[in-house]
Short mmCIF file of C-alpha atoms and ligand atoms in Angstrom, two decimals:
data_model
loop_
_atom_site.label_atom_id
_atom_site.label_comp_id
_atom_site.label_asym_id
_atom_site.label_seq_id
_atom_site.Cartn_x
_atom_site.Cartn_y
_atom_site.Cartn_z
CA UNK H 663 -296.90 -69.25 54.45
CA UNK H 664 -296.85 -73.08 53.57
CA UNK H 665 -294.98 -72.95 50.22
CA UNK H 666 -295.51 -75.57 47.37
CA UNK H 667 -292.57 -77.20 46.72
CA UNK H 668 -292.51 -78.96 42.99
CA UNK H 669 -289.62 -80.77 41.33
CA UNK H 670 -289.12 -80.69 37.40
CA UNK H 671 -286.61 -81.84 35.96
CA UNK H 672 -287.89 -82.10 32.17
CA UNK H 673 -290.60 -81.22 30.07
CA UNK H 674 -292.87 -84.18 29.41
CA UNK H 675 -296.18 -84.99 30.66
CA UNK H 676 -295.68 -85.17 34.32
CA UNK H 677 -293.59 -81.68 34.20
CA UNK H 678 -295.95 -80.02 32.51
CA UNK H 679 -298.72 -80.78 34.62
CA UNK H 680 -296.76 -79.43 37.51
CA UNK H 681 -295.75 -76.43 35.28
CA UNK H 682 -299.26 -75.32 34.65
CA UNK H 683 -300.31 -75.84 38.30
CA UNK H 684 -297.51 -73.34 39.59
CA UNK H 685 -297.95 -71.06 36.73
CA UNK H 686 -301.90 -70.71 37.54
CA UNK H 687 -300.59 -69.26 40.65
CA UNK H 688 -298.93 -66.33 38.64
CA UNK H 689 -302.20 -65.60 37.30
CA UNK H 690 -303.51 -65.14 41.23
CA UNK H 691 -301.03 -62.85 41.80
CA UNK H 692 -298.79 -64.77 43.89
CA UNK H 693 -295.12 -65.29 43.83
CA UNK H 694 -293.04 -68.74 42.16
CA UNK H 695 -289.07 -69.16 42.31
CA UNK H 696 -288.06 -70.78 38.65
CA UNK H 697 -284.93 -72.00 37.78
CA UNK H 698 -282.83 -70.17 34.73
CA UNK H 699 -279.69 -70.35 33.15
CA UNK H 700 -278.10 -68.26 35.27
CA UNK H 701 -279.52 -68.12 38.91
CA UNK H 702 -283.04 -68.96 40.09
CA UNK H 703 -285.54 -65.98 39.59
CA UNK H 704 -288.16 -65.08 42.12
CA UNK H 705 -291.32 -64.61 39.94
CA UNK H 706 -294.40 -62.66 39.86
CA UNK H 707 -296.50 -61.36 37.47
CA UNK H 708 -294.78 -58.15 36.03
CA UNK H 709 -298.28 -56.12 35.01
CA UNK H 710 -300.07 -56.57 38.85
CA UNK H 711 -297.94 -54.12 41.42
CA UNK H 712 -299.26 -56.20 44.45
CA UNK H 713 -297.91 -59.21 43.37
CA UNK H 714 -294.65 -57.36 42.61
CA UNK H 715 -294.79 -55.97 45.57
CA UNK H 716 -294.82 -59.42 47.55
CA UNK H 717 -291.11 -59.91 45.62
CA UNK H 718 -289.60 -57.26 47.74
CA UNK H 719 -290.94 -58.87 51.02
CA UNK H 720 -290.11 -61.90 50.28
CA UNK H 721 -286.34 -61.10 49.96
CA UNK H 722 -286.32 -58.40 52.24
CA UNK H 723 -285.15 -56.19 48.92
CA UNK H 724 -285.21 -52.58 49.48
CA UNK H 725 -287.59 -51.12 47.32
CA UNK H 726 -285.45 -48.62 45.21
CA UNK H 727 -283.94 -51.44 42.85
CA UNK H 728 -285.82 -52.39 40.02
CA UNK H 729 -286.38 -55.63 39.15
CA UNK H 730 -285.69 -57.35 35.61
CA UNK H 731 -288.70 -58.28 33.42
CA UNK H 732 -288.59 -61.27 32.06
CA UNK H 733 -290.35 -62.85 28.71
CA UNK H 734 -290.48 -65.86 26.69
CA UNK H 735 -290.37 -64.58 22.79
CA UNK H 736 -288.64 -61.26 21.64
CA UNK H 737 -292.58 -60.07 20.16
CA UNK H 738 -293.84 -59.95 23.79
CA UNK H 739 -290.78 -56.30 24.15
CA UNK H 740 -293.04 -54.07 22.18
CA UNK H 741 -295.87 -53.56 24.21
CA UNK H 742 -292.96 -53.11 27.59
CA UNK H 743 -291.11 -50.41 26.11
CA UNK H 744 -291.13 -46.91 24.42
CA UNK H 745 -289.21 -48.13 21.26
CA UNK H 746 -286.99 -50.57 20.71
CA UNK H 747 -283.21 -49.31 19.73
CA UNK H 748 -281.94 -50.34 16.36
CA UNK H 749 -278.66 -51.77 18.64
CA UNK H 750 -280.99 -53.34 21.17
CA UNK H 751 -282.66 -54.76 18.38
CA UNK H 752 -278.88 -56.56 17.01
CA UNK H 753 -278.07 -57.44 20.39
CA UNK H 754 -281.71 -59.79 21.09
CA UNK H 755 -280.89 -61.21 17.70
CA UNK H 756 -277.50 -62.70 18.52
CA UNK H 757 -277.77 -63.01 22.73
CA UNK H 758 -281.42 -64.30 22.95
CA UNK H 759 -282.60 -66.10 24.55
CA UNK H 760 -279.42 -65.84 26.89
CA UNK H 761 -277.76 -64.27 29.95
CA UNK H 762 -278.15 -60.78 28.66
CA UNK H 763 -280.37 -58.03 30.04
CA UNK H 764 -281.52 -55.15 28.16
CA UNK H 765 -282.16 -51.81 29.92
CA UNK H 766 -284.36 -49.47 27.68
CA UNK H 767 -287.38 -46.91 28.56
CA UNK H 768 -290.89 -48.22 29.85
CA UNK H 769 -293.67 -48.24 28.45
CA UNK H 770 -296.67 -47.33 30.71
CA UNK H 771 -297.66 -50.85 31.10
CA UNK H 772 -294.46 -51.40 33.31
CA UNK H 773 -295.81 -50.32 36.79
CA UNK H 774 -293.48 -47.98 39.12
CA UNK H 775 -292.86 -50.90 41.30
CA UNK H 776 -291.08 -52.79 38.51
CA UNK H 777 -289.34 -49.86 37.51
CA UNK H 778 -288.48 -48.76 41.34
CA UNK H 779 -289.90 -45.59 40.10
CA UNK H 780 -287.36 -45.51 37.15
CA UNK H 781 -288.55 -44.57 33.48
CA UNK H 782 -286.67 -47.61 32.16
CA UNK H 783 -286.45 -51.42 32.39
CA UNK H 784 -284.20 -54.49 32.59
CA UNK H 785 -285.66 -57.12 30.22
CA UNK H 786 -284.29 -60.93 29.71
CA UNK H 787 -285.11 -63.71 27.63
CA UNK H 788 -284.03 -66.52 29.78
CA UNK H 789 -283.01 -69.58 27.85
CA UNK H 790 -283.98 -72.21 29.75
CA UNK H 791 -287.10 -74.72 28.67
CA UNK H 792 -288.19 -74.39 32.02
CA UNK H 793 -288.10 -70.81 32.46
CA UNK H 794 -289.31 -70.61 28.93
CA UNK H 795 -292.85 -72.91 29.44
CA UNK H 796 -293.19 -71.42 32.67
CA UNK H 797 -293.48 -67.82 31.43
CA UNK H 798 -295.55 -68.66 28.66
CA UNK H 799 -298.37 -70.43 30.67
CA UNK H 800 -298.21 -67.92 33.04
CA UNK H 801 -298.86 -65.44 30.13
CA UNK H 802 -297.60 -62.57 31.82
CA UNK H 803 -294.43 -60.87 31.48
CA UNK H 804 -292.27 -62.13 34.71
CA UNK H 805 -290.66 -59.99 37.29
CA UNK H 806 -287.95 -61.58 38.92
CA UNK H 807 -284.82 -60.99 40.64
CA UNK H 808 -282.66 -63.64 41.67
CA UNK H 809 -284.30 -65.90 44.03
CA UNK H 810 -281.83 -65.24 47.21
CA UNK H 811 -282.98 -62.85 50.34
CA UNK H 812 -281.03 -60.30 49.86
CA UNK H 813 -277.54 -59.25 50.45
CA UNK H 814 -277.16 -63.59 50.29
CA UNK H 815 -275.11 -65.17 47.59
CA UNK H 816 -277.58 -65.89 44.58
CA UNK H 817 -278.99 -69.35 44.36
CA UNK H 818 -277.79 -71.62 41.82
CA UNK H 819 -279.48 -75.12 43.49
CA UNK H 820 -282.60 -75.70 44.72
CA UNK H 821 -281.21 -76.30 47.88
CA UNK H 822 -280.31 -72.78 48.17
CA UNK H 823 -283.87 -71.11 47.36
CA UNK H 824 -285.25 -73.49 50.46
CA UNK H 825 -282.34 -72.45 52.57
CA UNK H 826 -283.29 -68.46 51.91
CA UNK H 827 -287.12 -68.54 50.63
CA UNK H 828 -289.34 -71.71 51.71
CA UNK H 829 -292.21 -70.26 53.23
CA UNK H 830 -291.72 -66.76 51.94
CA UNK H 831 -293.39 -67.58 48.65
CA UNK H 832 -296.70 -69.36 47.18
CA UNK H 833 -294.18 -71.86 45.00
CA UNK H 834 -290.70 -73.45 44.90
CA UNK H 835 -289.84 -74.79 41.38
CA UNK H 836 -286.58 -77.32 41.66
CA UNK H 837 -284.61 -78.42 39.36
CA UNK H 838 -280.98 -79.27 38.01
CA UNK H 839 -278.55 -76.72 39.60
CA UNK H 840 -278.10 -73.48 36.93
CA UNK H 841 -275.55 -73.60 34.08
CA UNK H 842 -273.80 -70.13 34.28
CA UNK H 843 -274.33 -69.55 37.82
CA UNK H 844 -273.65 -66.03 38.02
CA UNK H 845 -276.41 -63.10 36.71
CA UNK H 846 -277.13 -61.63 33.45
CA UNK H 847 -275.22 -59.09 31.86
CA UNK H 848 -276.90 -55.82 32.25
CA UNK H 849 -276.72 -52.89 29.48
CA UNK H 850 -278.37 -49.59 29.27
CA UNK H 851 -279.43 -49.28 25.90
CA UNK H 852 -280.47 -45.64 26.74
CA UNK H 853 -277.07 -44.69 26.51
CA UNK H 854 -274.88 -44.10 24.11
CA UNK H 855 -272.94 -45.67 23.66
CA UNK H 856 -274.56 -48.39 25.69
CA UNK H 857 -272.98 -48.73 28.93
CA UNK H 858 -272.47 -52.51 30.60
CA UNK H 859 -274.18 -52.37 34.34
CA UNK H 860 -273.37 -55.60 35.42
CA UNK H 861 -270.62 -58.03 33.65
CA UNK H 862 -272.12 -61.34 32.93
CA UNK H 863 -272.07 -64.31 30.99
CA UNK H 864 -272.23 -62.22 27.73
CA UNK H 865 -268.88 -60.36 27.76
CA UNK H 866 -267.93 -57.41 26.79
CA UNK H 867 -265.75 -58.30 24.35
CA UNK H 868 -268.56 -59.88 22.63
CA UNK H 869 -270.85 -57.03 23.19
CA UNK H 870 -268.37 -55.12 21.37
CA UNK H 871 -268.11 -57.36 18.33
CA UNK H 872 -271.67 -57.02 17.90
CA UNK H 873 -271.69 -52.89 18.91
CA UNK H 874 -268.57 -51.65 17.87
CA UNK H 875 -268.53 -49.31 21.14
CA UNK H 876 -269.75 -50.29 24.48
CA UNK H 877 -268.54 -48.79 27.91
CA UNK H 878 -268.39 -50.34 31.21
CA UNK H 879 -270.06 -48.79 34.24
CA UNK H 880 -267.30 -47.15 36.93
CA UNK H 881 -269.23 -49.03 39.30
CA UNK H 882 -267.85 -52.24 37.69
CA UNK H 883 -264.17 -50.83 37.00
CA UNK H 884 -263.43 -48.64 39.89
CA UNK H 885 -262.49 -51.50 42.31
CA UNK H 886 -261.40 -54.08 39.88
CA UNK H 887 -258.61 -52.18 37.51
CA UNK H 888 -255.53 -53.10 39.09
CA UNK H 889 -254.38 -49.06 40.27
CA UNK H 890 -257.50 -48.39 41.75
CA UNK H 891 -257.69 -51.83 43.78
CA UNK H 892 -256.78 -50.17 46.89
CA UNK H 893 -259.01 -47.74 47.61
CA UNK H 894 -261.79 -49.98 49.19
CA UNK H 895 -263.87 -47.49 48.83
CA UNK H 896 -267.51 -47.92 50.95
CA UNK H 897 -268.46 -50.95 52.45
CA UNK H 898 -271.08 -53.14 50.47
CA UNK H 899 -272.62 -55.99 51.44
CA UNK H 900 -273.39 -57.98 48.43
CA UNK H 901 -273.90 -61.53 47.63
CA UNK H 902 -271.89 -62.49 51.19
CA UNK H 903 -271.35 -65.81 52.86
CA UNK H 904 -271.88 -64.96 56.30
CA UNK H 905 -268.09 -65.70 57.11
CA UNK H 906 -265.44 -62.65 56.98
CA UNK H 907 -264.30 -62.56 53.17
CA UNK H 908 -261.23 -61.29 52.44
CA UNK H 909 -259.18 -61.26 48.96
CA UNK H 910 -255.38 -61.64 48.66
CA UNK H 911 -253.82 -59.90 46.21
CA UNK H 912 -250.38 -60.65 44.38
CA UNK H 913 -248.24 -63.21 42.38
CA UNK H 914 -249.35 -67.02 43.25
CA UNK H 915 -246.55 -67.31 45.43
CA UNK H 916 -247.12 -63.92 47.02
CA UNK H 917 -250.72 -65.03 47.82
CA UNK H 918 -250.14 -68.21 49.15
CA UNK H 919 -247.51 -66.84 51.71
CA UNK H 920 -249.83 -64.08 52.80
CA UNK H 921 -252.61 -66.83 52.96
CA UNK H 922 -250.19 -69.38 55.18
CA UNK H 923 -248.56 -66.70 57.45
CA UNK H 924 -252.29 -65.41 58.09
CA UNK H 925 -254.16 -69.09 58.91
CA UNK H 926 -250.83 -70.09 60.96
CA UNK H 927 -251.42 -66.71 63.39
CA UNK H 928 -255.09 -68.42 64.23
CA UNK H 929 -253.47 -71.59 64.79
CA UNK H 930 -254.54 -72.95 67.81
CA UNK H 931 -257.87 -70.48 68.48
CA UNK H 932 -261.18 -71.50 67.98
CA UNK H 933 -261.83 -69.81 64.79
CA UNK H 934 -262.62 -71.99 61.92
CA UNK H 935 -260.56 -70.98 58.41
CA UNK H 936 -261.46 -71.50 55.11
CA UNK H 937 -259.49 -70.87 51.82
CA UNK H 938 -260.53 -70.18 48.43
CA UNK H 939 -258.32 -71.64 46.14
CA UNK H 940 -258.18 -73.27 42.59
CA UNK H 941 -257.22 -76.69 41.43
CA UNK H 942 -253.92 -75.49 40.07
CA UNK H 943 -253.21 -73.95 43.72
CA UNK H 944 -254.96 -75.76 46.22
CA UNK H 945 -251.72 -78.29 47.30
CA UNK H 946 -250.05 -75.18 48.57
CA UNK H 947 -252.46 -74.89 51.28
CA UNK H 948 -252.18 -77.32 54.15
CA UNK H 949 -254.70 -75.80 57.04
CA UNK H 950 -258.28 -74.59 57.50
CA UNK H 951 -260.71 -75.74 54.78
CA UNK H 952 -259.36 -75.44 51.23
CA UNK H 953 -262.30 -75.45 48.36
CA UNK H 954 -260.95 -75.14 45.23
CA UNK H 955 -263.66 -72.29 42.82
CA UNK H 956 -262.45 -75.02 39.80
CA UNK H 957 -259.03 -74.70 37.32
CA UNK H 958 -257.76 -71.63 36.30
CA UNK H 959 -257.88 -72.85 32.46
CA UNK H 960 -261.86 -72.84 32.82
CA UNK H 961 -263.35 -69.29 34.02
CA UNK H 962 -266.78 -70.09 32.73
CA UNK H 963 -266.78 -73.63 35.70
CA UNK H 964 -265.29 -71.28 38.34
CA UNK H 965 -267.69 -68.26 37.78
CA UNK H 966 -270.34 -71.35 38.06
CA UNK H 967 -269.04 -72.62 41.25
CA UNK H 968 -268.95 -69.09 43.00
CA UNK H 969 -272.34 -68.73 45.06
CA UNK H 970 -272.56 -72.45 46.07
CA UNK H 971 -269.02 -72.47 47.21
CA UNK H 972 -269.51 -69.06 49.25
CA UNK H 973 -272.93 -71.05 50.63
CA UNK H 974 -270.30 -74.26 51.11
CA UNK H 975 -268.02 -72.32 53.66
CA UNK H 976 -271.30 -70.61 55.73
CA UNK H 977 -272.54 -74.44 56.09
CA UNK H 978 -269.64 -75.52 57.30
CA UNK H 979 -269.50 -72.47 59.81
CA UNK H 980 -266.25 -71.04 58.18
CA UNK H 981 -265.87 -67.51 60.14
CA UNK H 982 -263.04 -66.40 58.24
CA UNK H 983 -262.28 -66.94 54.49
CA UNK H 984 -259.17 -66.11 52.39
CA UNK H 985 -259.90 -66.12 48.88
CA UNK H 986 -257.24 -65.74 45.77
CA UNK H 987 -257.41 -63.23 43.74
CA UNK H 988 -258.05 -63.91 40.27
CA UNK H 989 -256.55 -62.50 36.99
CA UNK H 990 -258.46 -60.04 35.54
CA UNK H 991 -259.40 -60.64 31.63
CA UNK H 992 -262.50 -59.92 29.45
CA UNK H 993 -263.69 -63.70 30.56
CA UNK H 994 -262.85 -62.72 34.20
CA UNK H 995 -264.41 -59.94 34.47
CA UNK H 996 -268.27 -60.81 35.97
CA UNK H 997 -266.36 -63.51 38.12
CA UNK H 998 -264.29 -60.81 40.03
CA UNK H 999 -266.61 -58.67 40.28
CA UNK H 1000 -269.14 -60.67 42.11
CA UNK H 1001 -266.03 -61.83 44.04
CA UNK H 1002 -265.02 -58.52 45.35
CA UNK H 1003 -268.38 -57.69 45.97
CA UNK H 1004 -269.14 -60.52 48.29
CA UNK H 1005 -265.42 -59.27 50.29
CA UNK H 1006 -266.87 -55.93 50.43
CA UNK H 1007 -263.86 -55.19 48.65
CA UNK H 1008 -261.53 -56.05 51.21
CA UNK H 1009 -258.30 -56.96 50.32
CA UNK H 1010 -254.83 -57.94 51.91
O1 TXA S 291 -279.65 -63.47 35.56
C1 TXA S 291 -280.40 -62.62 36.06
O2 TXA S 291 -280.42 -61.44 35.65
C2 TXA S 291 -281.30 -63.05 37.22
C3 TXA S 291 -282.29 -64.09 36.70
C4 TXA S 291 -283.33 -64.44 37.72
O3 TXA S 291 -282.86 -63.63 35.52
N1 TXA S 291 -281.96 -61.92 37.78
C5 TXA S 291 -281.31 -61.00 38.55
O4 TXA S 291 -282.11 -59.99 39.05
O5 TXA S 291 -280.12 -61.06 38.79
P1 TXA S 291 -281.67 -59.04 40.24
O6 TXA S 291 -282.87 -58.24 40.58
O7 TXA S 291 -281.06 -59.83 41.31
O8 TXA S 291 -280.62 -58.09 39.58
C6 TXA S 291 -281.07 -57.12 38.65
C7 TXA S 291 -280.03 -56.06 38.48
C8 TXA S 291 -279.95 -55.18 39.70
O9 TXA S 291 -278.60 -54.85 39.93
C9 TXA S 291 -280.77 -53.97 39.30
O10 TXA S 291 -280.34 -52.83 39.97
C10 TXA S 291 -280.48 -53.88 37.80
O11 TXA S 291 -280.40 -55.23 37.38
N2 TXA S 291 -281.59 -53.24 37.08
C11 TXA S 291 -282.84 -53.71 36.88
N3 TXA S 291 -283.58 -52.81 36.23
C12 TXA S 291 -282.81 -51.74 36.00
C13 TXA S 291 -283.00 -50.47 35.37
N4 TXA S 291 -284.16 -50.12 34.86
N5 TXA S 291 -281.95 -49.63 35.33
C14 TXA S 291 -280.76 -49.97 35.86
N6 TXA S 291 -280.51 -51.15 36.46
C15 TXA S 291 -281.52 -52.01 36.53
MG1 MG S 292 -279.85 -60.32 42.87
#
């Protein structure tokens, strides 16, 4: 499939034009890639189940997990859902538009291939002006999960939806690289109390201010609490570089010993290291290729740098990375666990 490939960077004349061209295409059914605040989404009209269905082949996503709906005013939620919960309804007035995603039961407009067969569904108000123009002249609710094929690290630049999807879709929308960088937060608001999915952006702590209480998944805790670390548990394969991920685990100088003594045993062979480090902790490192995720002081620039730094080492042809481990906190939180994921939860 020859894929259109459209730059916007802002809104005015010229962008708009281009906007309405790619979002005419949503109206045929066919799938666009759109930048967001987070990651870029991998679009297609949410109401036409072929279209949708396209999505899944493009990425390669097995069809068992739903996709996130996404719309571009809080009035377009009724006519997707049952009802809306009074603490869904708090929660769009304070987080949207924004990084969050609500989970809440379908309305029969939502078809089965949204839903993965599920009686619920994810929805987002992306803020982004992009995103935001793009889903209204589309004027369909947008399905969309990140733009990446799947199992890969999400995309957060342009460059890295042509890497995994040029000529998979109708449409390639580039623009600046994505401010968070990491996906939405994902609640069920079915639950109760609601129960965080997926740690984002919006944090739990601030879920709570708004909530009172709010649970985490086990999904998202079993592997990241510090006493249950060890039990890796299955192998995933989730948002990996194609080099062998590993995290090290202990006190800074603890970590950077086990990281030296391991590089130094592969002195010599033809296996090309890389380490994950941070500015604060990068001069300890003096083989292989050291990337730095960003300081330590600033969570919200490392969880940012994530994805394209995992894309950085596969470039390169890194084979083998050693990443730090990173101190777990209520601003840490999505950050490690998209870390551990893409290890597989392998740790030394
Ligand atoms: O930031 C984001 O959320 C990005 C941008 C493009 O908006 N989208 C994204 O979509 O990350 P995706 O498909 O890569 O991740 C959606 C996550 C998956 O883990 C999926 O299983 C979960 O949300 N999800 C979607 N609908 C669900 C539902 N009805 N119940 C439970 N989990 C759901
Ligand atoms: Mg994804």
């Amino acid at each position: 499939m020859k894929t259109k490939i459209i730059a916007i960077e802002s809104l005015d004349e010229t962008g708009l034009k281009a906007l309405e061209e790619v979002a005419a295409l949503i109206k045929k059914g066919e799938t666009v890639v759109f930048p967001t605040e987070t990651v870029y989404g991998l679009g297609a009209n949410a109401f036409d189940p072929e279209a949708v269905k396209k999505i899944f082949i493009a990425k390669g996503r097995p069809n068992d997990n739903p996709l996130i709906v996404h719309v571009s005013e809080i009035a377009e939620v009724d006519c997707l859902v049952a009802g809306i919960p009074p603490k869904a309804k708090q929660l769009m007035d304070v987080f949207w538009p924004g990084p969050l995603t609500l989970i809440m039961e379908k309305s029969a407009l939502i078809p089965a291939e949204v839903s993965a067969g599920l009686n619920t569904v994810g929805i987002r108000f992306p803020d982004h002006p992009i995103a935001r123009a793009f889903i209204k002249m589309a004027g369909y609710p947008i399905a969309a999960p990140s733009a990446n094929r799947s199992g890969r690290p999400s995309p957060t630049q342009g460059k890295h939806v042509l890497e995994d999807l040029d000529g998979r879709v109708a449409a390639i929308i580039l623009s600046s690289d994505t401010e968070i960088g990491l996906e939405s937060t994902v609640i069920d608001m079915t639950a109760e109390p609601p129960v965080v999915l997926r740690p984002g952006d919006v944090t739990v702590a601030e879920l709570r201010e708004v909530l009172g209480e709010v649970l985490v998944s086990a999904n998202v805790t079993e592997n990241v609490v510090p006493e249950k670390v060890l039990s890796p548990g299955m192998k995933y394969t989730h948002y990996s570089p194609k080099g062998d991920l590993v995290i090290v685990k202990g006190s800074t100088t603890e970590i950077s010993e086990k990281i030296n003594n391991a590089v130094s045993r592969y002195r010599g062979k033809p296996l090309s290291i890389g380490i994950l480090a941070s500015d604060e902790t990068m001069g300890c490192y003096h083989e292989g290729l050291i990337i730095s995720l960003g300081s330590q002081k600033d969570p919200r620039e490392m969880a940012k740098n994530l994805f394209s730094r995992l894309r950085t080492f596969d470039e390169l042809g890194v084979e083998k990375i050693y990443a730090e481990d990173i101190a777990l906190n209520n601003e840490t939180l999505a950050l490690i666990n998209r870390l551990y994921k893409a290890a597989g939860y392998t740790f030394i």
